[in-house]
């Protein structure tokens, strides 16, 4: 196959930051994707509808002329979130979900929920208002091995949430384990998951073998090979409960390559190419369109996009860094050769 044309896709988990970083990274996503669920973990976090609308306006101003891109906003769930805010969010045409970060789980998660059971009244209101809950599914107990945090969260937190709120629409973000895949498969149609390109392409050796590789470090961290294989099977199965979410998370190269490197992989400029690589390796390119373009829109009850994007089979080298003024970010696969190229990228 020399060309692959699919319905224009969406990114159902994206970080674009704000300020100069936003202006530098957003065009990469807008060239490939029609829409994206925008993560709210700024400093300070986006916790109200008013803040989300202001952030949305900043994003709209950063879209390059001639590109058609729609940001889908989310609110950051905190211990101070009120049920009135959930109702306001449900009434807003621009706010599409709430994001649950267990406190301390990842970048800018200090304002996250420390006691999940205390948030049950909020989940109840979300269920009533039919607004999705997006979950970073890890425990933050210092005694829990970092490679077990997702599994333990499923067993001790998420299973109880699902039991108490059976109609709540939930997306388990960036699943990384076989246990997470099995959990999603076992639930009803209101439970779904996003899968990142790095978790499809790499296992934990990519972080450590041959020296520490900070640009492969993300949270949840990469896992063992049998977990990666389970994710590939889920993504390429045609199961609509699994869909594309890059979790592209830009950090300045200098902040990744230091004694306390930031967590997050920057994949926005090459996202579709990375997914095409993973699906081709699994001999499942015919399943990419559903995963990238259909299932997420269906879950969020949004129309599928008009238009298409074409990927061409040709070798090209990923830049060592993407630079815009003082913003320099090292992407996944920096300096490496990819074998697919999105025509719009």
Short mmCIF file of C-alpha atoms in Angstrom, two decimals:
data_model
loop_
_atom_site.label_atom_id
_atom_site.label_comp_id
_atom_site.label_asym_id
_atom_site.label_seq_id
_atom_site.Cartn_x
_atom_site.Cartn_y
_atom_site.Cartn_z
CA UNK A 1 0.00 0.00 0.00
CA UNK A 2 1.43 3.33 -1.11
CA UNK A 3 -1.36 5.65 0.09
CA UNK A 4 -3.95 5.51 2.84
CA UNK A 5 -6.86 7.96 2.90
CA UNK A 6 -9.06 8.16 5.98
CA UNK A 7 -11.77 10.44 7.32
CA UNK A 8 -10.12 13.38 9.05
CA UNK A 9 -9.39 12.21 12.60
CA UNK A 10 -9.66 13.72 16.08
CA UNK A 11 -7.31 13.67 19.05
CA UNK A 12 -9.25 12.78 22.19
CA UNK A 13 -6.45 13.65 24.63
CA UNK A 14 -4.16 16.61 23.99
CA UNK A 15 -2.00 19.08 25.90
CA UNK A 16 -1.30 22.41 24.21
CA UNK A 17 -0.31 24.52 27.25
CA UNK A 18 -0.71 28.30 26.82
CA UNK A 19 1.28 31.39 25.89
CA UNK A 20 4.27 30.93 23.60
CA UNK A 21 4.17 27.15 23.96
CA UNK A 22 0.56 27.04 22.74
CA UNK A 23 1.41 29.11 19.66
CA UNK A 24 4.35 26.82 18.90
CA UNK A 25 2.61 23.45 19.24
CA UNK A 26 -1.02 23.94 18.23
CA UNK A 27 -0.38 24.23 14.46
CA UNK A 28 1.02 20.68 14.41
CA UNK A 29 -2.23 19.26 15.71
CA UNK A 30 -4.44 21.53 13.60
CA UNK A 31 -2.77 20.28 10.41
CA UNK A 32 -3.74 16.67 11.11
CA UNK A 33 -6.79 16.68 13.37
CA UNK A 34 -10.18 18.37 13.08
CA UNK A 35 -10.86 18.45 16.82
CA UNK A 36 -9.13 17.68 20.09
CA UNK A 37 -10.09 17.25 23.72
CA UNK A 38 -7.95 19.87 25.44
CA UNK A 39 -6.49 18.98 28.82
CA UNK A 40 -7.08 21.56 31.61
CA UNK A 41 -3.91 21.10 33.70
CA UNK A 42 -2.50 24.57 33.28
CA UNK A 43 -1.04 26.68 36.08
CA UNK A 44 -3.49 27.60 37.52
CA UNK A 45 -5.79 24.81 36.34
CA UNK A 46 -8.92 25.41 34.26
CA UNK A 47 -11.66 24.73 36.81
CA UNK A 48 -14.65 26.83 35.69
CA UNK A 49 -16.67 27.27 32.53
CA UNK A 50 -15.58 30.90 32.35
CA UNK A 51 -11.92 29.92 32.48
CA UNK A 52 -12.48 27.24 29.84
CA UNK A 53 -14.13 29.71 27.48
CA UNK A 54 -11.24 32.16 27.94
CA UNK A 55 -8.73 29.37 27.28
CA UNK A 56 -10.73 28.32 24.22
CA UNK A 57 -10.48 31.84 22.84
CA UNK A 58 -6.70 31.83 23.33
CA UNK A 59 -6.53 28.55 21.42
CA UNK A 60 -8.69 29.85 18.57
CA UNK A 61 -6.37 32.84 18.16
CA UNK A 62 -3.40 30.47 17.84
CA UNK A 63 -4.84 28.45 14.94
CA UNK A 64 -2.97 29.29 11.73
CA UNK A 65 -5.00 30.96 9.02
CA UNK A 66 -6.51 28.47 6.61
CA UNK A 67 -6.72 25.58 9.06
CA UNK A 68 -10.05 24.32 10.39
CA UNK A 69 -9.67 23.11 13.99
CA UNK A 70 -12.11 22.96 16.92
CA UNK A 71 -10.89 22.76 20.53
CA UNK A 72 -13.15 20.72 22.82
CA UNK A 73 -12.74 22.03 26.34
CA UNK A 74 -12.59 20.19 29.66
CA UNK A 75 -12.64 21.24 33.30
CA UNK A 76 -10.17 20.17 35.96
CA UNK A 77 -11.92 18.38 38.81
CA UNK A 78 -10.78 19.46 42.27
CA UNK A 79 -11.91 18.98 45.83
CA UNK A 80 -13.54 22.41 45.56
CA UNK A 81 -15.58 21.72 42.42
CA UNK A 82 -19.28 22.39 43.02
CA UNK A 83 -22.26 20.61 41.50
CA UNK A 84 -23.41 23.97 40.12
CA UNK A 85 -20.27 24.07 37.95
CA UNK A 86 -21.09 20.63 36.58
CA UNK A 87 -24.54 21.83 35.54
CA UNK A 88 -23.01 24.91 33.90
CA UNK A 89 -20.55 22.71 32.05
CA UNK A 90 -23.32 20.44 30.82
CA UNK A 91 -25.18 23.45 29.47
CA UNK A 92 -22.13 24.82 27.64
CA UNK A 93 -21.72 23.84 23.99
CA UNK A 94 -17.95 24.16 24.35
CA UNK A 95 -17.26 22.10 27.51
CA UNK A 96 -17.31 18.36 26.87
CA UNK A 97 -15.95 16.63 29.97
CA UNK A 98 -14.33 16.83 33.40
CA UNK A 99 -10.83 15.52 34.01
CA UNK A 100 -9.92 13.64 37.18
CA UNK A 101 -6.27 13.74 38.19
CA UNK A 102 -5.43 11.94 41.41
CA UNK A 103 -3.38 14.51 43.30
CA UNK A 104 0.29 14.20 42.41
CA UNK A 105 -0.21 11.65 39.61
CA UNK A 106 1.37 13.62 36.75
CA UNK A 107 2.35 17.06 35.42
CA UNK A 108 0.44 19.92 37.11
CA UNK A 109 -1.75 17.54 39.10
CA UNK A 110 -1.12 19.08 42.52
CA UNK A 111 -4.66 20.49 42.51
CA UNK A 112 -6.15 17.09 41.76
CA UNK A 113 -8.49 15.00 43.88
CA UNK A 114 -6.87 13.60 47.02
CA UNK A 115 -9.93 11.67 48.27
CA UNK A 116 -11.82 10.11 45.39
CA UNK A 117 -14.74 8.92 47.50
CA UNK A 118 -15.31 12.51 48.62
CA UNK A 119 -15.90 13.32 44.94
CA UNK A 120 -18.79 10.83 44.64
CA UNK A 121 -21.46 13.58 44.81
CA UNK A 122 -19.74 15.19 41.81
CA UNK A 123 -19.75 11.89 39.90
CA UNK A 124 -23.44 11.55 40.71
CA UNK A 125 -24.14 14.97 39.19
CA UNK A 126 -22.04 14.14 36.11
CA UNK A 127 -24.03 10.96 35.68
CA UNK A 128 -27.26 12.93 35.99
CA UNK A 129 -26.09 15.59 33.52
CA UNK A 130 -24.59 12.97 31.18
CA UNK A 131 -21.20 14.66 30.95
CA UNK A 132 -18.17 12.37 30.64
CA UNK A 133 -15.51 11.86 33.30
CA UNK A 134 -11.96 11.49 31.95
CA UNK A 135 -9.63 9.70 34.34
CA UNK A 136 -5.88 9.56 34.76
CA UNK A 137 -6.08 6.08 36.24
CA UNK A 138 -3.23 5.73 38.70
CA UNK A 139 -2.93 5.61 42.46
CA UNK A 140 -0.31 7.84 44.01
CA UNK A 141 0.47 5.82 47.13
CA UNK A 142 4.24 6.08 47.64
CA UNK A 143 4.31 2.42 48.67
CA UNK A 144 2.85 1.27 45.33
CA UNK A 145 5.36 0.34 42.63
CA UNK A 146 5.09 2.83 39.76
CA UNK A 147 4.56 0.00 37.28
CA UNK A 148 1.54 -1.22 39.29
CA UNK A 149 -0.22 2.10 39.81
CA UNK A 150 -2.71 1.68 36.97
CA UNK A 151 -3.67 -1.87 37.91
CA UNK A 152 -4.17 -0.92 41.56
CA UNK A 153 -6.29 2.09 40.57
CA UNK A 154 -8.56 -0.18 38.54
CA UNK A 155 -8.92 -2.63 41.38
CA UNK A 156 -9.36 -0.22 44.27
CA UNK A 157 -10.82 2.98 42.80
CA UNK A 158 -12.33 2.66 39.36
CA UNK A 159 -14.20 -0.58 39.94
CA UNK A 160 -16.03 1.14 42.81
CA UNK A 161 -16.82 4.23 40.75
CA UNK A 162 -18.31 2.07 38.00
CA UNK A 163 -20.33 0.08 40.57
CA UNK A 164 -21.76 3.21 42.19
CA UNK A 165 -22.40 5.14 38.96
CA UNK A 166 -23.27 2.58 36.28
CA UNK A 167 -24.56 5.17 33.78
CA UNK A 168 -21.59 7.56 34.09
CA UNK A 169 -19.66 7.85 30.84
CA UNK A 170 -15.98 7.32 31.62
CA UNK A 171 -12.84 7.47 29.50
CA UNK A 172 -9.80 5.83 31.03
CA UNK A 173 -7.08 7.96 29.53
CA UNK A 174 -3.86 6.58 28.04
CA UNK A 175 -4.32 2.98 29.18
CA UNK A 176 -1.02 1.13 29.50
CA UNK A 177 -1.73 -2.38 30.77
CA UNK A 178 -3.39 -5.64 29.80
CA UNK A 179 -5.49 -5.32 32.94
CA UNK A 180 -6.84 -1.97 31.76
CA UNK A 181 -7.71 -3.39 28.35
CA UNK A 182 -9.53 -6.31 29.99
CA UNK A 183 -11.36 -3.94 32.35
CA UNK A 184 -12.65 -1.78 29.51
CA UNK A 185 -13.72 -4.79 27.47
CA UNK A 186 -15.68 -6.18 30.42
CA UNK A 187 -17.73 -3.01 30.98
CA UNK A 188 -20.72 -1.60 29.15
CA UNK A 189 -20.60 0.85 26.24
CA UNK A 190 -20.26 3.85 28.58
CA UNK A 191 -16.69 2.86 29.51
CA UNK A 192 -13.98 3.59 26.92
CA UNK A 193 -10.25 4.24 26.72
CA UNK A 194 -7.72 6.24 24.76
CA UNK A 195 -4.38 4.79 23.64
CA UNK A 196 -1.25 6.81 22.87
CA UNK A 197 1.26 6.17 20.07
CA UNK A 198 4.14 5.69 22.51
CA UNK A 199 2.34 2.94 24.38
CA UNK A 200 1.62 1.15 21.10
CA UNK A 201 5.21 1.40 19.85
CA UNK A 202 7.38 1.06 22.95
CA UNK A 203 7.78 -1.00 26.09
CA UNK A 204 9.70 0.12 29.16
CA UNK A 205 13.05 -0.85 27.64
CA UNK A 206 12.74 2.29 25.54
CA UNK A 207 13.26 4.42 28.64
CA UNK A 208 16.20 2.57 30.11
CA UNK A 209 18.03 0.34 27.62
CA UNK A 210 21.31 1.91 26.52
CA UNK A 211 20.96 4.79 28.97
CA UNK A 212 18.11 6.91 30.28
CA UNK A 213 16.03 8.36 27.44
CA UNK A 214 14.03 11.24 28.87
CA UNK A 215 11.95 11.86 25.75
CA UNK A 216 10.37 8.42 26.19
CA UNK A 217 9.44 9.17 29.79
CA UNK A 218 5.73 9.78 30.32
CA UNK A 219 3.07 9.07 32.92
CA UNK A 220 1.66 6.50 33.09
CA UNK A 221 5.09 5.07 32.42
CA UNK A 222 5.74 2.56 29.62
CA UNK A 223 5.15 -1.03 30.72
CA UNK A 224 6.34 -4.58 29.87
CA UNK A 225 6.12 -6.00 26.36
CA UNK A 226 3.05 -8.17 27.03
CA UNK A 227 1.16 -5.02 28.04
CA UNK A 228 2.21 -3.27 24.82
CA UNK A 229 0.98 -6.24 22.83
CA UNK A 230 -2.39 -6.11 24.61
CA UNK A 231 -2.73 -2.43 23.71
CA UNK A 232 -1.93 -3.11 20.05
CA UNK A 233 -4.53 -5.87 19.98
CA UNK A 234 -7.14 -3.57 21.50
CA UNK A 235 -6.39 -0.64 19.20
CA UNK A 236 -6.42 -2.75 16.04
CA UNK A 237 -9.38 -4.95 16.98
CA UNK A 238 -12.12 -2.67 15.68
CA UNK A 239 -13.61 -2.49 19.18
CA UNK A 240 -15.23 0.99 19.40
CA UNK A 241 -14.39 1.27 23.09
CA UNK A 242 -10.78 2.09 22.19
CA UNK A 243 -9.85 5.23 20.28
CA UNK A 244 -7.04 7.67 19.53
CA UNK A 245 -5.70 10.01 22.19
CA UNK A 246 -2.10 11.09 21.72
CA UNK A 247 -1.53 12.61 25.16
CA UNK A 248 1.01 14.74 23.29
CA UNK A 249 2.61 16.72 26.11
CA UNK A 250 5.13 19.38 25.09
CA UNK A 251 7.99 20.33 27.39
CA UNK A 252 11.01 22.42 26.52
CA UNK A 253 13.95 20.18 25.65
CA UNK A 254 15.96 21.73 28.48
CA UNK A 255 13.29 20.71 30.99
CA UNK A 256 13.22 17.12 29.73
CA UNK A 257 16.99 16.73 29.66
CA UNK A 258 17.85 17.60 33.24
CA UNK A 259 18.16 16.01 36.65
CA UNK A 260 14.39 15.98 37.12
CA UNK A 261 13.02 15.53 33.61
CA UNK A 262 9.37 16.34 32.95
CA UNK A 263 6.94 13.53 32.17
CA UNK A 264 5.38 13.63 28.73
CA UNK A 265 6.05 12.70 25.11
CA UNK A 266 5.66 15.24 22.33
CA UNK A 267 4.04 13.46 19.38
CA UNK A 268 1.75 16.11 17.84
CA UNK A 269 3.80 16.77 14.67
CA UNK A 270 3.99 13.07 13.75
CA UNK A 271 0.97 11.57 15.47
CA UNK A 272 -0.79 10.00 12.52
CA UNK A 273 2.49 8.71 11.13
CA UNK A 274 3.22 6.98 14.44
CA UNK A 275 -0.20 5.36 14.60
CA UNK A 276 0.12 4.24 10.97
CA UNK A 277 3.46 2.63 11.83
CA UNK A 278 1.92 0.75 14.76
CA UNK A 279 -1.11 -0.40 12.77
CA UNK A 280 1.01 -1.47 9.79
CA UNK A 281 3.25 -3.56 12.05
CA UNK A 282 0.09 -5.29 13.27
CA UNK A 283 -1.12 -5.79 9.66
CA UNK A 284 -4.21 -3.75 10.53
CA UNK A 285 -4.10 -0.54 8.50
CA UNK A 286 -7.74 -1.18 7.56
CA UNK A 287 -8.66 -0.63 11.22
CA UNK A 288 -6.92 2.75 11.59
CA UNK A 289 -9.82 4.86 10.33
CA UNK A 290 -12.27 3.56 12.92
CA UNK A 291 -9.78 4.02 15.75
CA UNK A 292 -8.68 7.49 14.63
CA UNK A 293 -11.81 8.99 13.04
CA UNK A 294 -15.00 7.28 14.18
CA UNK A 295 -15.06 5.71 17.64
CA UNK A 296 -14.13 8.77 19.71
CA UNK A 297 -16.67 10.99 17.94
CA UNK A 298 -19.33 8.35 18.49
CA UNK A 299 -18.53 8.06 22.21
CA UNK A 300 -18.68 11.84 22.70
CA UNK A 301 -21.89 11.93 20.62
CA UNK A 302 -20.44 14.30 18.08
CA UNK A 303 -20.76 14.05 14.31
CA UNK A 304 -18.00 12.34 12.39
CA UNK A 305 -15.84 14.79 10.49
CA UNK A 306 -16.28 15.64 6.84
CA UNK A 307 -13.19 15.61 4.70
CA UNK A 308 -10.23 13.27 4.58
CA UNK A 309 -6.50 13.15 5.15
CA UNK A 310 -4.04 11.06 3.16
CA UNK A 311 -0.94 9.29 4.40
CA UNK A 312 1.73 8.47 1.84
CA UNK A 313 4.21 5.64 2.09
CA UNK A 314 7.64 7.30 1.91
CA UNK A 315 10.71 7.61 4.08
CA UNK A 316 11.46 10.89 5.79
CA UNK A 317 13.46 12.01 8.80
CA UNK A 318 11.88 13.46 11.91
CA UNK A 319 13.54 16.76 12.91
CA UNK A 320 15.84 16.70 15.91
CA UNK A 321 13.67 19.44 17.43
CA UNK A 322 10.72 21.62 16.58
CA UNK A 323 11.59 25.26 17.22
CA UNK A 324 9.55 28.45 17.30
CA UNK A 325 11.41 31.42 18.68
CA UNK A 326 12.65 30.48 22.13
CA UNK A 327 10.49 27.35 22.22
CA UNK A 328 12.46 24.20 21.33
CA UNK A 329 10.86 20.79 21.85
CA UNK A 330 12.29 17.36 21.10
CA UNK A 331 9.67 15.01 19.61
CA UNK A 332 9.33 11.27 19.79
CA UNK A 333 11.50 9.60 17.13
CA UNK A 334 13.72 12.69 16.90
CA UNK A 335 16.23 12.20 14.10
CA UNK A 336 14.77 8.82 13.15
CA UNK A 337 13.25 7.74 9.85
CA UNK A 338 9.49 7.23 9.53
CA UNK A 339 7.91 5.40 6.63
CA UNK A 340 4.55 7.20 6.48
CA UNK A 341 3.95 10.91 5.89
CA UNK A 342 0.64 12.74 6.32
CA UNK A 343 0.03 14.89 3.27
CA UNK A 344 -1.33 17.71 5.44
CA UNK A 345 1.57 17.64 7.90
#
